Amino acid sequence: MHSRRRAHEEYVVDGEREVTVAEFLRESLTGPLVVGPLLAGALVLLVAVGGYLVVRPVQRDVTAFRAAMREYTAYVPWLLRISIGIPLIGAGFGGYLISPALGLEARLLQVALGFLLLFGMATRLVAVLTLAVYLGGLAIDSILLLQLEFVPGTLAIALLGGGRPSGDHVLQRVAGTPGTVYGRFDPIYDCAREFQTRIDPYRRFLPTIVRAGLGCTFISLGLGQKLLRPGIALAVVDRYDLTAVVPVGPELWVLGAGLSEVGLGLALVVGFFTRASATTAIGVFSLTLFALPDDPVLAHVSLFGLASALLITGSGPYAVDGWIEGYGTDEEADAPDADVPDAV
């Protein structure tokens, strides 16, 4: 048996207001002090995006930023491994399964998987095992949907491999050097090279996997923890007196936060201004950590990592950014030679 711990907003509050979704929406959407600011904010956003596409005021800055980000592509596998490995180790020592919301201990398993990811040993296999652990936990309790980012994170690692620096890279280099003793006994070098050759054509889909998964995570949090469960979100507003920070009603706080997360998630899923959306996501995570000091940092490390990876890779294939590149977005087109780290 396992004990259910508190999840995201529930990390920091013990109860929630007694309010149904229908009641909350009816009261909120009939108030001009709620609807008015929401409509005004949406209008400002549309004007800003449209104005940028037409005027393109910082095109040289965007080009320079892209070039700078490309210099970090070799470190994307390392970034992803850290982003999943550290939360796994923390979960193992913390006595919960992946998310603090699920109090099911798997200490040795999670610590072992986490350290293997950090060191980059048998990386692809470990990533698949980690995904299996997550899916097994999800079958036990759907509360693990709160850590949905583990799906794109582990899939991305399985696609890229360990990268550099990693134990896999070192061992492959030693095994592939003629005359080495280790190379005579390495049982997987040839199979690993063949597998890399087969999977190489799919590496270009890494940004697509990451942004779609991160976007779905945002949509899930915006709907499941705010719009469809306003009571818990209102309790958070009350506990931290957020209406004193920004003098608006609690209903506007909840609706604004929920709609913003859903909108940001949709932008990531379709690949619209991907780097700008990823930057916004990092800002949201950072603001949450400072605004809600009781929120466990480890629960957000993987989100930080995925968003940071998108800053480096851009939108990738099947993104709106690629279709409207000529109008001045800050993303690369859906090009077959998109920058993706070499697999290891």
CSV table of C-alpha atoms in Angstrom, one decimal:
chain,number,residue,atom,x,y,z
A,1,MET,CA,0.0,0.0,0.0
A,2,HIS,CA,1.1,3.5,-0.6
A,3,SER,CA,0.2,6.9,1.0
A,4,ARG,CA,-0.7,9.7,-1.3
A,5,ARG,CA,1.2,12.9,-0.7
A,6,ARG,CA,0.4,16.4,-1.7
A,7,ALA,CA,0.7,17.3,-5.4
A,8,HIS,CA,2.1,20.6,-6.9
A,9,GLU,CA,-0.4,23.1,-5.4
A,10,GLU,CA,-1.1,20.5,-2.7
A,11,TYR,CA,2.5,20.5,-1.7
A,12,VAL,CA,1.9,23.8,0.0
A,13,VAL,CA,-1.7,23.7,1.3
A,14,ASP,CA,-3.5,21.2,3.4
A,15,GLY,CA,-7.0,21.8,2.2
A,16,GLU,CA,-9.0,23.5,-0.5
A,17,ARG,CA,-12.0,25.7,-0.9
A,18,GLU,CA,-15.4,24.0,-1.3
A,19,VAL,CA,-16.2,25.1,-4.8
A,20,THR,CA,-17.3,23.2,-7.9
A,21,VAL,CA,-15.9,23.9,-11.4
A,22,ALA,CA,-19.3,25.1,-12.7
A,23,GLU,CA,-19.8,27.4,-9.8
A,24,PHE,CA,-16.3,28.8,-10.1
A,25,LEU,CA,-16.6,29.5,-13.8
A,26,ARG,CA,-20.1,30.9,-13.5
A,27,GLU,CA,-19.0,33.4,-10.8
A,28,SER,CA,-15.7,34.3,-12.6
A,29,LEU,CA,-16.9,34.6,-16.1
A,30,THR,CA,-19.8,36.9,-15.2
A,31,GLY,CA,-17.5,39.4,-13.4
A,32,PRO,CA,-16.1,42.3,-15.5
A,33,LEU,CA,-13.1,42.6,-13.2
A,34,VAL,CA,-12.2,39.0,-14.2
A,35,VAL,CA,-13.2,38.9,-17.9
A,36,GLY,CA,-12.0,42.4,-18.7
A,37,PRO,CA,-8.3,41.8,-17.7
A,38,LEU,CA,-8.3,38.4,-19.4
A,39,LEU,CA,-9.5,39.8,-22.7
A,40,ALA,CA,-7.1,42.8,-22.4
A,41,GLY,CA,-4.2,40.4,-21.8
A,42,ALA,CA,-5.1,38.3,-24.7
A,43,LEU,CA,-5.4,41.3,-26.9
A,44,VAL,CA,-2.0,42.7,-25.8
A,45,LEU,CA,-0.4,39.3,-26.6
A,46,LEU,CA,-2.0,39.1,-30.0
A,47,VAL,CA,-0.8,42.6,-30.9
A,48,ALA,CA,2.7,41.9,-29.6
A,49,VAL,CA,3.0,38.7,-31.6
A,50,GLY,CA,1.5,40.3,-34.7
A,51,GLY,CA,3.7,43.3,-34.4
A,52,TYR,CA,6.8,41.2,-34.0
A,53,LEU,CA,6.0,39.2,-37.1
A,54,VAL,CA,5.5,42.4,-39.2
A,55,VAL,CA,8.2,44.6,-37.8
A,56,ARG,CA,10.9,42.1,-36.7
A,57,PRO,CA,12.6,44.6,-34.5
A,58,VAL,CA,15.3,42.4,-33.0
A,59,GLN,CA,16.2,40.1,-35.9
A,60,ARG,CA,20.0,40.5,-35.5
A,61,ASP,CA,19.6,39.7,-31.8
A,62,VAL,CA,17.6,36.6,-32.6
A,63,THR,CA,20.2,35.4,-35.2
A,64,ALA,CA,23.0,35.9,-32.7
A,65,PHE,CA,21.1,34.1,-30.0
A,66,ARG,CA,20.5,31.1,-32.3
A,67,ALA,CA,24.2,30.9,-33.1
A,68,ALA,CA,25.1,31.0,-29.4
A,69,MET,CA,22.6,28.3,-28.6
A,70,ARG,CA,24.0,26.0,-31.4
A,71,GLU,CA,27.3,26.0,-29.6
A,72,TYR,CA,25.7,24.1,-26.8
A,73,THR,CA,24.1,21.3,-28.9
A,74,ALA,CA,26.7,18.8,-27.9
A,75,TYR,CA,25.7,19.1,-24.2
A,76,VAL,CA,21.9,18.4,-24.7
A,77,PRO,CA,22.2,14.7,-23.8
A,78,TRP,CA,24.1,15.6,-20.7
A,79,LEU,CA,21.5,18.2,-19.8
A,80,LEU,CA,18.7,15.7,-20.3
A,81,ARG,CA,20.5,13.1,-18.2
A,82,ILE,CA,21.0,15.5,-15.3
A,83,SER,CA,17.4,16.6,-15.6
A,84,ILE,CA,16.0,13.1,-15.1
A,85,GLY,CA,18.8,11.6,-13.0
A,86,ILE,CA,18.8,14.1,-10.2
A,87,PRO,CA,15.0,13.9,-9.5
A,88,LEU,CA,15.3,10.1,-9.5
A,89,ILE,CA,18.1,10.1,-6.9
A,90,GLY,CA,16.1,12.6,-4.9
A,91,ALA,CA,13.0,10.5,-5.1
A,92,GLY,CA,14.9,7.4,-4.0
A,93,PHE,CA,16.3,9.1,-0.9
A,94,GLY,CA,13.1,11.0,-0.3
A,95,GLY,CA,11.0,7.8,0.0
A,96,TYR,CA,8.6,8.4,-2.9
A,97,LEU,CA,8.2,7.2,-6.5
A,98,ILE,CA,9.3,9.9,-9.0
A,99,SER,CA,6.8,12.4,-7.7
A,100,PRO,CA,6.4,13.6,-4.1
A,101,ALA,CA,2.7,13.0,-4.7
A,102,LEU,CA,3.2,9.2,-4.6
A,103,GLY,CA,4.6,7.9,-1.4
A,104,LEU,CA,5.7,4.5,-2.7
A,105,GLU,CA,9.4,3.7,-1.9
A,106,ALA,CA,11.7,2.3,-4.5
A,107,ARG,CA,14.9,3.6,-3.0
A,108,LEU,CA,17.6,1.3,-4.4
A,109,LEU,CA,16.0,1.1,-7.9
A,110,GLN,CA,15.6,4.9,-8.3
A,111,VAL,CA,19.0,5.8,-6.9
A,112,ALA,CA,20.7,3.2,-9.2
A,113,LEU,CA,18.9,4.5,-12.3
A,114,GLY,CA,19.6,8.1,-11.4
A,115,PHE,CA,23.3,7.6,-10.9
A,116,LEU,CA,23.6,5.5,-14.1
A,117,LEU,CA,22.0,8.4,-16.0
A,118,LEU,CA,24.3,11.0,-14.4
A,119,PHE,CA,27.4,8.9,-15.3
A,120,GLY,CA,26.0,8.0,-18.7
A,121,MET,CA,26.4,4.3,-18.4
A,122,ALA,CA,24.2,2.0,-20.6
A,123,THR,CA,22.2,5.2,-21.1
A,124,ARG,CA,19.6,4.1,-23.6
A,125,LEU,CA,18.8,1.0,-21.6
A,126,VAL,CA,18.6,2.9,-18.4
A,127,ALA,CA,16.3,5.5,-20.0
A,128,VAL,CA,13.9,2.8,-21.2
A,129,LEU,CA,13.9,1.2,-17.7
A,130,THR,CA,13.2,4.6,-16.1
A,131,LEU,CA,10.2,5.0,-18.5
A,132,ALA,CA,9.0,1.6,-17.6
A,133,VAL,CA,9.2,2.5,-13.9
A,134,TYR,CA,7.2,5.7,-14.5
A,135,LEU,CA,4.5,3.9,-16.5
A,136,GLY,CA,4.3,1.2,-13.8
A,137,GLY,CA,3.8,3.9,-11.2
A,138,LEU,CA,1.2,5.6,-13.4
A,139,ALA,CA,-0.7,2.3,-13.6
A,140,ILE,CA,-0.7,2.2,-9.8
A,141,ASP,CA,-1.8,5.8,-9.4
A,142,SER,CA,-2.7,8.4,-12.0
A,143,ILE,CA,-1.3,11.1,-9.7
A,144,LEU,CA,2.0,10.6,-11.6
A,145,LEU,CA,0.5,12.5,-14.4
A,146,LEU,CA,1.9,15.5,-12.5
A,147,GLN,CA,5.4,14.3,-13.6
A,148,LEU,CA,4.3,13.7,-17.2
A,149,GLU,CA,7.6,15.3,-18.4
A,150,PHE,CA,9.4,12.0,-17.5
A,151,VAL,CA,7.9,10.5,-20.7
A,152,PRO,CA,9.5,13.0,-23.2
A,153,GLY,CA,12.6,13.2,-21.0
A,154,THR,CA,13.3,9.5,-21.0
A,155,LEU,CA,12.3,9.1,-24.7
A,156,ALA,CA,14.7,11.9,-25.6
A,157,ILE,CA,17.6,10.3,-23.7
A,158,ALA,CA,16.8,6.9,-25.3
A,159,LEU,CA,17.0,8.6,-28.7
A,160,LEU,CA,20.2,10.5,-28.2
A,161,GLY,CA,22.2,8.1,-25.9
A,162,GLY,CA,24.7,9.3,-23.4
A,163,GLY,CA,26.4,12.0,-25.5
A,164,ARG,CA,29.5,13.7,-24.2
A,165,PRO,CA,30.7,13.6,-21.5
A,166,SER,CA,29.5,10.1,-20.5
A,167,GLY,CA,30.8,6.7,-19.6
A,168,ASP,CA,29.3,5.3,-22.8
A,169,HIS,CA,31.3,7.6,-24.9
A,170,VAL,CA,34.6,6.8,-23.1
A,171,LEU,CA,34.0,3.0,-23.3
A,172,GLN,CA,33.0,3.2,-27.0
A,173,ARG,CA,36.2,5.2,-27.8
A,174,VAL,CA,38.4,2.6,-25.9
A,175,ALA,CA,36.6,-0.3,-27.5
A,176,GLY,CA,36.9,1.2,-31.0
A,177,THR,CA,40.6,1.9,-30.7
A,178,PRO,CA,42.6,-0.9,-32.5
A,179,GLY,CA,44.8,-2.9,-30.2
A,180,THR,CA,43.1,-2.2,-26.9
A,181,VAL,CA,42.6,-5.0,-24.4
A,182,TYR,CA,39.1,-3.8,-23.6
A,183,GLY,CA,38.2,-3.8,-27.2
A,184,ARG,CA,38.8,-7.6,-27.4
A,185,PHE,CA,36.3,-8.3,-24.7
A,186,ASP,CA,33.6,-5.6,-25.2
A,187,PRO,CA,30.4,-7.5,-26.0
A,188,ILE,CA,28.3,-4.7,-27.3
A,189,TYR,CA,30.5,-2.4,-29.3
A,190,ASP,CA,29.4,-3.7,-32.8
A,191,CYS,CA,25.7,-4.0,-31.8
A,192,ALA,CA,25.8,-0.4,-30.4
A,193,ARG,CA,27.3,1.0,-33.6
A,194,GLU,CA,24.7,-0.8,-35.7
A,195,PHE,CA,21.9,0.5,-33.5
A,196,GLN,CA,23.2,4.0,-33.7
A,197,THR,CA,23.3,3.8,-37.5
A,198,ARG,CA,19.7,2.7,-37.6
A,199,ILE,CA,18.5,5.4,-35.1
A,200,ASP,CA,20.5,8.3,-36.5
A,201,PRO,CA,17.8,9.4,-39.0
A,202,TYR,CA,15.3,9.9,-36.2
A,203,ARG,CA,17.5,12.2,-34.0
A,204,ARG,CA,16.1,15.2,-35.8
A,205,PHE,CA,12.8,14.6,-34.0
A,206,LEU,CA,14.3,15.2,-30.6
A,207,PRO,CA,13.0,18.8,-30.3
A,208,THR,CA,9.5,17.6,-31.4
A,209,ILE,CA,9.4,15.0,-28.7
A,210,VAL,CA,10.6,17.4,-26.0
A,211,ARG,CA,8.3,20.3,-26.9
A,212,ALA,CA,5.2,18.1,-27.4
A,213,GLY,CA,5.8,16.4,-24.0
A,214,LEU,CA,6.6,19.6,-22.2
A,215,GLY,CA,3.5,21.2,-23.7
A,216,CYS,CA,1.3,18.4,-22.7
A,217,THR,CA,2.7,18.7,-19.1
A,218,PHE,CA,1.8,22.3,-19.0
A,219,ILE,CA,-1.7,21.7,-20.3
A,220,SER,CA,-2.2,18.9,-17.8
A,221,LEU,CA,-1.1,21.2,-14.9
A,222,GLY,CA,-3.2,24.1,-16.1
A,223,LEU,CA,-6.3,22.0,-16.4
A,224,GLY,CA,-5.9,19.5,-13.6
A,225,GLN,CA,-4.5,21.8,-10.9
A,226,LYS,CA,-6.3,25.0,-11.7
A,227,LEU,CA,-9.2,25.2,-14.2
A,228,LEU,CA,-10.8,21.9,-13.3
A,229,ARG,CA,-9.8,22.0,-9.7
A,230,PRO,CA,-10.2,25.7,-8.6
A,231,GLY,CA,-10.6,24.9,-4.9
A,232,ILE,CA,-6.9,23.9,-4.4
A,233,ALA,CA,-5.7,26.9,-6.5
A,234,LEU,CA,-7.8,29.3,-4.5
A,235,ALA,CA,-6.4,27.9,-1.3
A,236,VAL,CA,-2.8,28.6,-2.6
A,237,VAL,CA,-3.8,32.2,-3.4
A,238,ASP,CA,-5.2,32.6,0.1
A,239,ARG,CA,-2.2,31.0,1.9
A,240,TYR,CA,0.4,33.2,0.2
A,241,ASP,CA,-1.8,36.3,0.0
A,242,LEU,CA,-1.1,36.6,-3.7
A,243,THR,CA,-3.8,39.2,-4.1
A,244,ALA,CA,-1.6,41.6,-2.1
A,245,VAL,CA,1.3,40.9,-4.5
A,246,VAL,CA,-0.8,41.7,-7.6
A,247,PRO,CA,-4.0,43.5,-6.5
A,248,VAL,CA,-6.6,41.4,-8.4
A,249,GLY,CA,-9.3,39.0,-7.2
A,250,PRO,CA,-8.4,35.4,-6.4
A,251,GLU,CA,-10.6,34.2,-9.3
A,252,LEU,CA,-8.6,36.2,-11.8
A,253,TRP,CA,-5.4,34.7,-10.3
A,254,VAL,CA,-6.6,31.2,-10.8
A,255,LEU,CA,-8.1,31.7,-14.2
A,256,GLY,CA,-5.1,33.7,-15.4
A,257,ALA,CA,-2.6,31.2,-14.2
A,258,GLY,CA,-4.6,28.2,-15.6
A,259,LEU,CA,-5.3,29.8,-19.0
A,260,SER,CA,-1.6,30.9,-19.2
A,261,GLU,CA,-0.3,27.4,-18.6
A,262,VAL,CA,-2.8,25.9,-21.1
A,263,GLY,CA,-1.9,28.5,-23.7
A,264,LEU,CA,1.8,28.0,-23.1
A,265,GLY,CA,1.4,24.3,-23.4
A,266,LEU,CA,-0.5,24.6,-26.7
A,267,ALA,CA,2.2,26.9,-28.1
A,268,LEU,CA,4.8,24.3,-27.2
A,269,VAL,CA,2.9,21.4,-28.7
A,270,VAL,CA,2.4,23.2,-32.0
A,271,GLY,CA,5.9,24.7,-32.0
A,272,PHE,CA,4.9,28.4,-32.0
A,273,PHE,CA,7.7,30.7,-30.9
A,274,THR,CA,9.3,27.7,-29.3
A,275,ARG,CA,12.3,29.4,-27.8
A,276,ALA,CA,10.3,32.3,-26.5
A,277,SER,CA,7.8,29.8,-25.1
A,278,ALA,CA,10.6,27.8,-23.4
A,279,THR,CA,12.0,31.0,-21.9
A,280,THR,CA,8.5,31.8,-20.6
A,281,ALA,CA,8.3,28.3,-19.1
A,282,ILE,CA,11.6,28.8,-17.3
A,283,GLY,CA,10.3,32.1,-16.0
A,284,VAL,CA,7.1,30.5,-14.7
A,285,PHE,CA,9.1,27.7,-12.9
A,286,SER,CA,11.4,30.3,-11.3
A,287,LEU,CA,8.5,32.5,-10.2
A,288,THR,CA,6.8,29.5,-8.7
A,289,LEU,CA,9.9,28.5,-6.7
A,290,PHE,CA,10.2,32.1,-5.3
A,291,ALA,CA,6.5,32.6,-4.8
A,292,LEU,CA,5.8,29.2,-3.2
A,293,PRO,CA,8.8,28.6,-0.9
A,294,ASP,CA,7.3,25.3,0.3
A,295,ASP,CA,7.2,23.8,-3.2
A,296,PRO,CA,9.9,21.0,-3.5
A,297,VAL,CA,12.6,22.1,-5.9
A,298,LEU,CA,13.3,18.5,-7.1
A,299,ALA,CA,9.8,18.3,-8.5
A,300,HIS,CA,10.7,21.0,-11.1
A,301,VAL,CA,14.3,20.0,-12.1
A,302,SER,CA,13.1,17.9,-15.0
A,303,LEU,CA,10.9,20.7,-16.3
A,304,PHE,CA,13.8,23.2,-16.2
A,305,GLY,CA,15.9,20.7,-18.1
A,306,LEU,CA,13.4,20.1,-20.9
A,307,ALA,CA,12.7,23.8,-21.3
A,308,SER,CA,16.5,24.5,-21.4
A,309,ALA,CA,17.0,21.8,-24.0
A,310,LEU,CA,14.4,23.6,-26.2
A,311,LEU,CA,16.3,26.9,-25.9
A,312,ILE,CA,19.2,25.1,-27.5
A,313,THR,CA,17.5,22.9,-30.2
A,314,GLY,CA,14.6,25.2,-31.2
A,315,SER,CA,11.3,23.8,-32.5
A,316,GLY,CA,12.4,21.0,-34.7
A,317,PRO,CA,10.2,19.3,-37.3
A,318,TYR,CA,6.4,19.7,-37.6
A,319,ALA,CA,6.3,23.1,-35.9
A,320,VAL,CA,4.4,26.2,-36.8
A,321,ASP,CA,7.7,28.1,-36.5
A,322,GLY,CA,8.9,26.3,-39.6
A,323,TRP,CA,5.9,27.3,-41.6
A,324,ILE,CA,6.0,30.9,-40.8
A,325,GLU,CA,9.8,31.4,-40.6
A,326,GLY,CA,9.7,33.8,-43.5
A,327,TYR,CA,7.5,36.1,-41.5
A,328,GLY,CA,10.1,36.5,-38.8
A,329,THR,CA,9.7,33.9,-36.0
A,330,ASP,CA,12.8,33.1,-34.0
A,331,GLU,CA,13.0,29.4,-34.9
A,332,GLU,CA,14.6,27.3,-37.6
A,333,ALA,CA,12.5,25.8,-40.4
A,334,ASP,CA,11.8,22.1,-40.5
A,335,ALA,CA,15.2,21.3,-42.0
A,336,PRO,CA,16.6,17.8,-42.3
A,337,ASP,CA,20.0,19.0,-41.2
A,338,ALA,CA,18.8,20.6,-38.0
A,339,ASP,CA,21.4,20.8,-35.2
A,340,VAL,CA,21.0,17.7,-33.0
A,341,PRO,CA,23.8,16.2,-30.9
A,342,ASP,CA,25.6,13.2,-32.3
A,343,ALA,CA,24.4,10.0,-30.8
A,344,VAL,CA,26.6,7.8,-28.6
